[in-house]
mmCIF file of C-alpha atoms and ligand atoms in Angstrom:
data_model
loop_
_atom_site.group_PDB
_atom_site.id
_atom_site.type_symbol
_atom_site.label_atom_id
_atom_site.label_comp_id
_atom_site.label_asym_id
_atom_site.label_seq_id
_atom_site.Cartn_x
_atom_site.Cartn_y
_atom_site.Cartn_z
ATOM 1 C CA MET R 251 0.000 0.000 0.000
ATOM 2 C CA LYS R 252 1.323 3.432 -1.018
ATOM 3 C CA LEU R 253 0.618 6.769 0.638
ATOM 4 C CA CYS R 254 -0.483 9.623 -1.612
ATOM 5 C CA VAL R 255 -0.442 13.014 0.111
ATOM 6 C CA ALA R 256 -3.028 15.538 -1.117
ATOM 7 C CA LEU R 257 -1.541 18.999 -1.676
ATOM 8 C CA ASP R 258 -4.800 20.810 -0.981
ATOM 9 C CA MET R 259 -3.498 23.800 0.946
ATOM 10 C CA GLU R 260 -4.462 27.382 0.284
ATOM 11 C CA THR R 261 -1.326 28.643 -1.400
ATOM 12 C CA LYS R 262 1.305 27.351 -3.781
ATOM 13 C CA LYS R 263 3.968 28.225 -1.223
ATOM 14 C CA GLN R 264 2.301 26.082 1.469
ATOM 15 C CA ASN R 265 2.058 23.146 -0.950
ATOM 16 C CA LEU R 266 5.678 23.498 -2.041
ATOM 17 C CA ASP R 267 6.870 23.822 1.571
ATOM 18 C CA LEU R 268 5.097 20.577 2.440
ATOM 19 C CA ALA R 269 6.559 18.859 -0.630
ATOM 20 C CA MET R 270 10.042 20.029 0.398
ATOM 21 C CA LYS R 271 9.526 18.575 3.882
ATOM 22 C CA LEU R 272 8.430 15.238 2.416
ATOM 23 C CA LYS R 273 11.096 15.070 -0.285
ATOM 24 C CA GLY R 274 12.913 11.721 -0.389
ATOM 25 C CA LEU R 275 10.092 9.711 1.221
ATOM 26 C CA ASP R 276 8.535 6.812 -0.664
ATOM 27 C CA ILE R 277 5.236 8.599 -1.241
ATOM 28 C CA TRP R 278 3.136 10.035 -4.053
ATOM 29 C CA LEU R 279 1.768 13.581 -4.181
ATOM 30 C CA LYS R 280 -1.711 14.453 -5.365
ATOM 31 C CA VAL R 281 -2.367 17.723 -7.182
ATOM 32 C CA GLY R 282 -6.041 18.656 -7.213
ATOM 33 C CA LEU R 283 -8.222 21.155 -9.034
ATOM 34 C CA ARG R 284 -7.488 24.288 -7.019
ATOM 35 C CA SER R 285 -3.778 23.861 -7.116
ATOM 36 C CA TYR R 286 -3.681 22.883 -10.782
ATOM 37 C CA LEU R 287 -5.956 25.730 -11.905
ATOM 38 C CA ARG R 288 -3.863 28.250 -10.024
ATOM 39 C CA ASP R 289 -0.333 26.893 -10.292
ATOM 40 C CA GLY R 290 -0.548 24.877 -13.500
ATOM 41 C CA ALA R 291 1.903 22.733 -15.371
ATOM 42 C CA CYS R 292 4.922 24.516 -13.885
ATOM 43 C CA PHE R 293 3.955 23.429 -10.391
ATOM 44 C CA VAL R 294 3.449 19.825 -11.485
ATOM 45 C CA LYS R 295 6.835 19.853 -13.187
ATOM 46 C CA SER R 296 8.581 21.193 -10.104
ATOM 47 C CA LEU R 297 7.137 18.303 -8.065
ATOM 48 C CA LYS R 298 8.372 15.870 -10.722
ATOM 49 C CA ASN R 299 11.805 17.525 -10.607
ATOM 50 C CA MET R 300 11.839 16.928 -6.848
ATOM 51 C CA GLY R 301 11.546 13.216 -7.623
ATOM 52 C CA PHE R 302 7.924 12.637 -6.644
ATOM 53 C CA LYS R 303 5.406 10.431 -8.368
ATOM 54 C CA VAL R 304 2.465 12.711 -9.120
ATOM 55 C CA PHE R 305 -1.244 11.923 -9.284
ATOM 56 C CA LEU R 306 -3.094 14.674 -11.156
ATOM 57 C CA ASP R 307 -6.586 14.518 -9.675
ATOM 58 C CA LEU R 308 -8.728 16.507 -12.130
ATOM 59 C CA LYS R 309 -11.661 14.034 -12.242
ATOM 60 C CA ILE R 310 -12.256 14.673 -15.909
ATOM 61 C CA TYR R 311 -15.866 14.467 -17.155
ATOM 62 C CA ASP R 312 -17.007 15.533 -20.644
ATOM 63 C CA ILE R 313 -17.831 14.095 -24.084
ATOM 64 C CA PRO R 314 -15.421 11.364 -25.272
ATOM 65 C CA ASN R 315 -13.314 13.433 -27.687
ATOM 66 C CA THR R 316 -12.900 16.312 -25.240
ATOM 67 C CA MET R 317 -11.895 13.866 -22.514
ATOM 68 C CA ALA R 318 -9.345 12.191 -24.784
ATOM 69 C CA ASP R 319 -7.887 15.632 -25.667
ATOM 70 C CA ALA R 320 -7.660 16.606 -22.001
ATOM 71 C CA CYS R 321 -6.129 13.301 -20.897
ATOM 72 C CA GLU R 322 -3.527 13.515 -23.634
ATOM 73 C CA VAL R 323 -2.476 16.946 -22.338
ATOM 74 C CA CYS R 324 -2.294 15.547 -18.785
ATOM 75 C CA ALA R 325 -0.127 12.669 -20.007
ATOM 76 C CA ASP R 326 2.168 15.117 -21.824
ATOM 77 C CA LEU R 327 2.880 16.769 -18.464
ATOM 78 C CA GLY R 328 4.652 13.581 -17.427
ATOM 79 C CA VAL R 329 2.379 12.828 -14.463
ATOM 80 C CA ASP R 330 2.208 9.257 -13.206
ATOM 81 C CA MET R 331 -1.531 8.888 -12.619
ATOM 82 C CA ILE R 332 -4.693 10.675 -13.822
ATOM 83 C CA ASN R 333 -8.407 10.123 -13.289
ATOM 84 C CA LEU R 334 -11.767 10.594 -14.943
ATOM 85 C CA HIS R 335 -15.336 9.984 -13.832
ATOM 86 C CA ALA R 336 -16.694 6.464 -14.399
ATOM 87 C CA SER R 337 -20.108 8.045 -14.962
ATOM 88 C CA SER R 338 -18.742 9.624 -18.158
ATOM 89 C CA GLY R 339 -19.364 6.137 -19.593
ATOM 90 C CA LYS R 340 -17.505 3.314 -21.283
ATOM 91 C CA LYS R 341 -17.303 5.039 -24.703
ATOM 92 C CA ALA R 342 -15.469 7.993 -23.195
ATOM 93 C CA MET R 343 -13.090 5.746 -21.273
ATOM 94 C CA VAL R 344 -12.319 3.713 -24.401
ATOM 95 C CA ALA R 345 -11.666 6.951 -26.341
ATOM 96 C CA VAL R 346 -9.231 8.090 -23.646
ATOM 97 C CA MET R 347 -7.357 4.788 -23.547
ATOM 98 C CA GLU R 348 -7.182 4.594 -27.315
ATOM 99 C CA ARG R 349 -5.675 8.096 -27.432
ATOM 100 C CA LEU R 350 -3.171 7.390 -24.663
ATOM 101 C CA SER R 351 -2.099 4.139 -26.314
ATOM 102 C CA ARG R 352 -0.495 6.225 -29.091
ATOM 103 C CA LEU R 353 1.924 7.819 -26.604
ATOM 104 C CA ASN R 354 5.353 6.488 -25.694
ATOM 105 C CA SER R 355 4.552 6.405 -22.017
ATOM 106 C CA LYS R 356 1.160 6.683 -20.445
ATOM 107 C CA PRO R 357 0.142 7.430 -16.870
ATOM 108 C CA LEU R 358 -1.973 5.043 -14.836
ATOM 109 C CA VAL R 359 -5.617 5.892 -15.508
ATOM 110 C CA LEU R 360 -8.242 5.444 -12.800
ATOM 111 C CA SER R 361 -11.953 6.090 -12.877
ATOM 112 C CA VAL R 362 -13.724 7.834 -10.017
ATOM 113 C CA SER R 363 -16.600 5.726 -8.749
ATOM 114 C CA ALA R 364 -18.632 7.368 -5.964
ATOM 115 C CA LEU R 365 -17.157 10.390 -4.228
ATOM 116 C CA THR R 366 -16.251 9.596 -0.630
ATOM 117 C CA SER R 367 -18.281 12.621 0.457
ATOM 118 C CA PHE R 368 -21.537 10.927 -0.702
ATOM 119 C CA SER R 369 -23.831 9.162 1.730
ATOM 120 C CA ASP R 370 -25.828 6.253 0.286
ATOM 121 C CA ASP R 371 -28.996 8.428 0.311
ATOM 122 C CA GLU R 372 -27.405 11.343 -1.501
ATOM 123 C CA PHE R 373 -25.858 8.979 -4.042
ATOM 124 C CA SER R 374 -29.196 7.222 -4.740
ATOM 125 C CA GLU R 375 -30.892 10.578 -5.300
ATOM 126 C CA ILE R 376 -28.498 11.264 -8.179
ATOM 127 C CA TYR R 377 -27.777 7.810 -9.612
ATOM 128 C CA GLY R 378 -31.006 5.982 -8.710
ATOM 129 C CA MET R 379 -29.239 2.995 -7.136
ATOM 130 C CA SER R 380 -27.141 2.085 -4.121
ATOM 131 C CA ILE R 381 -23.431 2.927 -4.054
ATOM 132 C CA ASN R 382 -22.561 -0.765 -3.981
ATOM 133 C CA SER R 383 -24.534 -1.720 -7.091
ATOM 134 C CA ALA R 384 -23.335 1.316 -9.029
ATOM 135 C CA VAL R 385 -19.685 0.780 -8.089
ATOM 136 C CA ARG R 386 -19.873 -2.891 -9.041
ATOM 137 C CA ASN R 387 -21.163 -1.950 -12.545
ATOM 138 C CA MET R 388 -18.594 0.826 -12.838
ATOM 139 C CA ALA R 389 -15.787 -1.589 -11.947
ATOM 140 C CA ILE R 390 -16.840 -3.945 -14.725
ATOM 141 C CA PHE R 391 -17.019 -1.332 -17.469
ATOM 142 C CA THR R 392 -13.922 0.511 -16.232
ATOM 143 C CA GLN R 393 -11.957 -2.704 -16.530
ATOM 144 C CA ASN R 394 -13.489 -3.562 -19.895
ATOM 145 C CA ALA R 395 -12.439 -0.142 -21.171
ATOM 146 C CA GLY R 396 -8.833 -0.988 -20.249
ATOM 147 C CA LEU R 397 -8.271 1.422 -17.344
ATOM 148 C CA ASP R 398 -5.865 0.535 -14.542
ATOM 149 C CA GLY R 399 -8.178 0.871 -11.580
ATOM 150 C CA MET R 400 -10.622 2.973 -9.603
ATOM 151 C CA VAL R 401 -10.883 5.697 -6.996
ATOM 152 C CA CYS R 402 -13.337 4.500 -4.374
ATOM 153 C CA SER R 403 -13.989 4.477 -0.643
ATOM 154 C CA VAL R 404 -12.296 1.814 1.450
ATOM 155 C CA PHE R 405 -15.703 0.159 1.791
ATOM 156 C CA GLU R 406 -15.811 -0.728 -1.915
ATOM 157 C CA SER R 407 -12.154 -1.656 -2.408
ATOM 158 C CA ALA R 408 -12.357 -5.405 -1.700
ATOM 159 C CA MET R 409 -15.597 -5.760 -3.664
ATOM 160 C CA ILE R 410 -13.981 -4.045 -6.690
ATOM 161 C CA LYS R 411 -11.072 -6.467 -6.518
ATOM 162 C CA ASP R 412 -13.506 -9.396 -6.342
ATOM 163 C CA VAL R 413 -15.129 -8.167 -9.531
ATOM 164 C CA ALA R 414 -12.068 -6.955 -11.461
ATOM 165 C CA GLY R 415 -9.196 -8.966 -10.011
ATOM 166 C CA GLU R 416 -6.342 -8.377 -7.570
ATOM 167 C CA ASN R 417 -4.236 -6.409 -10.055
ATOM 168 C CA PHE R 418 -6.935 -3.824 -10.645
ATOM 169 C CA ILE R 419 -5.776 -0.797 -8.613
ATOM 170 C CA THR R 420 -7.916 0.762 -5.902
ATOM 171 C CA LEU R 421 -7.095 4.219 -4.577
ATOM 172 C CA THR R 422 -8.991 5.263 -1.506
ATOM 173 C CA PRO R 423 -9.415 8.801 -0.145
ATOM 174 C CA GLY R 424 -11.373 9.513 3.036
ATOM 175 C CA ILE R 425 -8.657 8.056 5.259
ATOM 176 C CA ARG R 426 -8.554 9.261 8.846
ATOM 177 C CA PRO R 427 -5.449 7.530 10.248
ATOM 178 C CA PHE R 428 -5.637 9.234 13.605
ATOM 179 C CA GLY R 429 -9.407 8.893 14.063
ATOM 180 C CA LYS R 430 -9.982 12.654 14.120
ATOM 181 C CA SER R 431 -12.747 14.729 12.481
ATOM 182 C CA SER R 432 -14.056 13.376 9.170
ATOM 183 C CA ASP R 433 -14.383 16.975 7.805
ATOM 184 C CA ASP R 434 -16.685 16.875 4.738
ATOM 185 C CA GLN R 435 -16.009 13.180 4.110
ATOM 186 C CA VAL R 436 -18.763 10.667 4.922
ATOM 187 C CA ARG R 437 -17.353 7.213 4.183
ATOM 188 C CA VAL R 438 -14.112 7.466 6.161
ATOM 189 C CA ALA R 439 -11.848 4.662 7.387
ATOM 190 C CA ASN R 440 -8.567 4.119 9.204
ATOM 191 C CA LEU R 441 -5.344 2.445 8.062
ATOM 192 C CA GLU R 442 -6.234 -1.014 9.365
ATOM 193 C CA MET R 443 -9.470 -0.943 7.421
ATOM 194 C CA ALA R 444 -7.667 0.262 4.266
ATOM 195 C CA LYS R 445 -5.184 -2.588 4.634
ATOM 196 C CA SER R 446 -7.787 -5.240 5.242
ATOM 197 C CA GLN R 447 -9.801 -4.042 2.242
ATOM 198 C CA LYS R 448 -6.687 -4.312 0.024
ATOM 199 C CA SER R 449 -6.416 -0.665 -0.930
ATOM 200 C CA ASP R 450 -3.350 -0.082 -3.157
ATOM 201 C CA PHE R 451 -3.113 3.676 -2.545
ATOM 202 C CA ILE R 452 -4.469 5.704 0.338
ATOM 203 C CA VAL R 453 -4.966 9.439 -0.128
ATOM 204 C CA VAL R 454 -4.470 11.580 2.958
ATOM 205 C CA GLY R 455 -4.811 15.363 2.983
ATOM 206 C CA ARG R 456 -5.978 17.247 6.061
ATOM 207 C CA PRO R 457 -4.788 14.704 8.660
ATOM 208 C CA ILE R 458 -1.265 15.449 7.364
ATOM 209 C CA TYR R 459 -1.212 19.109 6.401
ATOM 210 C CA GLU R 460 -3.336 20.240 9.359
ATOM 211 C CA ALA R 461 -1.176 18.259 11.811
ATOM 212 C CA LYS R 462 1.140 20.229 14.132
ATOM 213 C CA ASP R 463 4.040 18.326 12.627
ATOM 214 C CA PRO R 464 3.134 17.092 9.100
ATOM 215 C CA LEU R 465 6.418 15.201 8.697
ATOM 216 C CA LYS R 466 5.840 13.302 11.935
ATOM 217 C CA ALA R 467 2.246 12.523 10.899
ATOM 218 C CA THR R 468 3.530 11.215 7.559
ATOM 219 C CA PHE R 469 6.104 8.985 9.266
ATOM 220 C CA GLU R 470 3.407 7.614 11.582
ATOM 221 C CA ILE R 471 1.229 6.754 8.579
ATOM 222 C CA LEU R 472 4.146 5.156 6.745
ATOM 223 C CA LYS R 473 4.900 3.086 9.838
ATOM 224 C CA GLY R 474 1.234 2.086 10.030
ATOM 225 C CA ILE R 475 1.134 0.850 6.447
ATOM 226 C CA GLU R 476 4.415 -1.080 6.533
HETATM 227 O O1 LIG T 81 -8.281 16.134 3.342
HETATM 228 P P1 LIG T 81 -8.719 14.750 2.880
HETATM 229 O O2 LIG T 81 -7.817 13.653 3.379
HETATM 230 O O3 LIG T 81 -10.195 14.519 3.116
HETATM 231 O O4 LIG T 81 -8.513 14.837 1.296
HETATM 232 C C1 LIG T 81 -8.965 13.849 0.420
HETATM 233 C C2 LIG T 81 -8.552 14.217 -0.974
HETATM 234 O O5 LIG T 81 -8.994 13.201 -1.864
HETATM 235 C C3 LIG T 81 -9.122 15.526 -1.510
HETATM 236 O O6 LIG T 81 -8.132 16.121 -2.334
HETATM 237 C C4 LIG T 81 -10.314 15.102 -2.362
HETATM 238 O O7 LIG T 81 -10.538 15.968 -3.460
HETATM 239 C C5 LIG T 81 -9.848 13.735 -2.868
HETATM 240 N N1 LIG T 81 -10.907 12.798 -3.231
HETATM 241 C C6 LIG T 81 -11.889 12.388 -2.355
HETATM 242 N N2 LIG T 81 -12.858 11.496 -2.732
HETATM 243 C C7 LIG T 81 -12.857 11.000 -3.967
HETATM 244 C C8 LIG T 81 -11.857 11.395 -4.871
HETATM 245 C C9 LIG T 81 -10.888 12.282 -4.456
HETATM 246 O O8 LIG T 81 -11.868 12.819 -1.214
HETATM 247 N N3 LIG T 81 -13.757 10.097 -4.331
#
């Protein structure tokens, strides 16, 4: 299991300071919408130059051709992992994978199943079915489209692997390693749970960057996932 630290702080300087502190550790960094919209390709490249594996978390969702165009640009940045919404459909995912297959090196591509901030009720209101049934279907067509795995809550990780196989990657946000506030997340879990549910990557943001000592918090998490 790998730790992916979310660089979701308010300013570029704060994000870079945290990256500097964590430099040299066997972790990934996640660049999200705010940071990417503000700090752009340059910021991503500086993280790559620091030696980090980078997950560009833009959760792309559009018509197939537009998604393929966008994913190609993401891949050209040299990031190691990107994502798109499973609810954009199988055609869009196939278009993306077909486009990326023309490149010399392609990032890992994950689909986003159900956001970890959704409760089952809120999810059903939008998708008309339970999270479990929807995620099961999404896992099947994500795998059929040739993607590498899915972003999901810890609670769906083992089920996704049952459906799509052990090598199909699961990346799980909503991790609260120190059992503190869940913030705006609903389906949260701790490290033990993430391990037992076979999560390949855990994403941790606030429990690290809001900690008094983010480096110490990161070490504690790394020790916990050993
Ligand atoms: O601060 P926290 O640990 O809750 O951050 C979780 C990160 O993972 C955020 O950057 C959020 O955008 C992202 N994420 C998520 N749920 C998903 C996909 C991504 O929380 N389903």
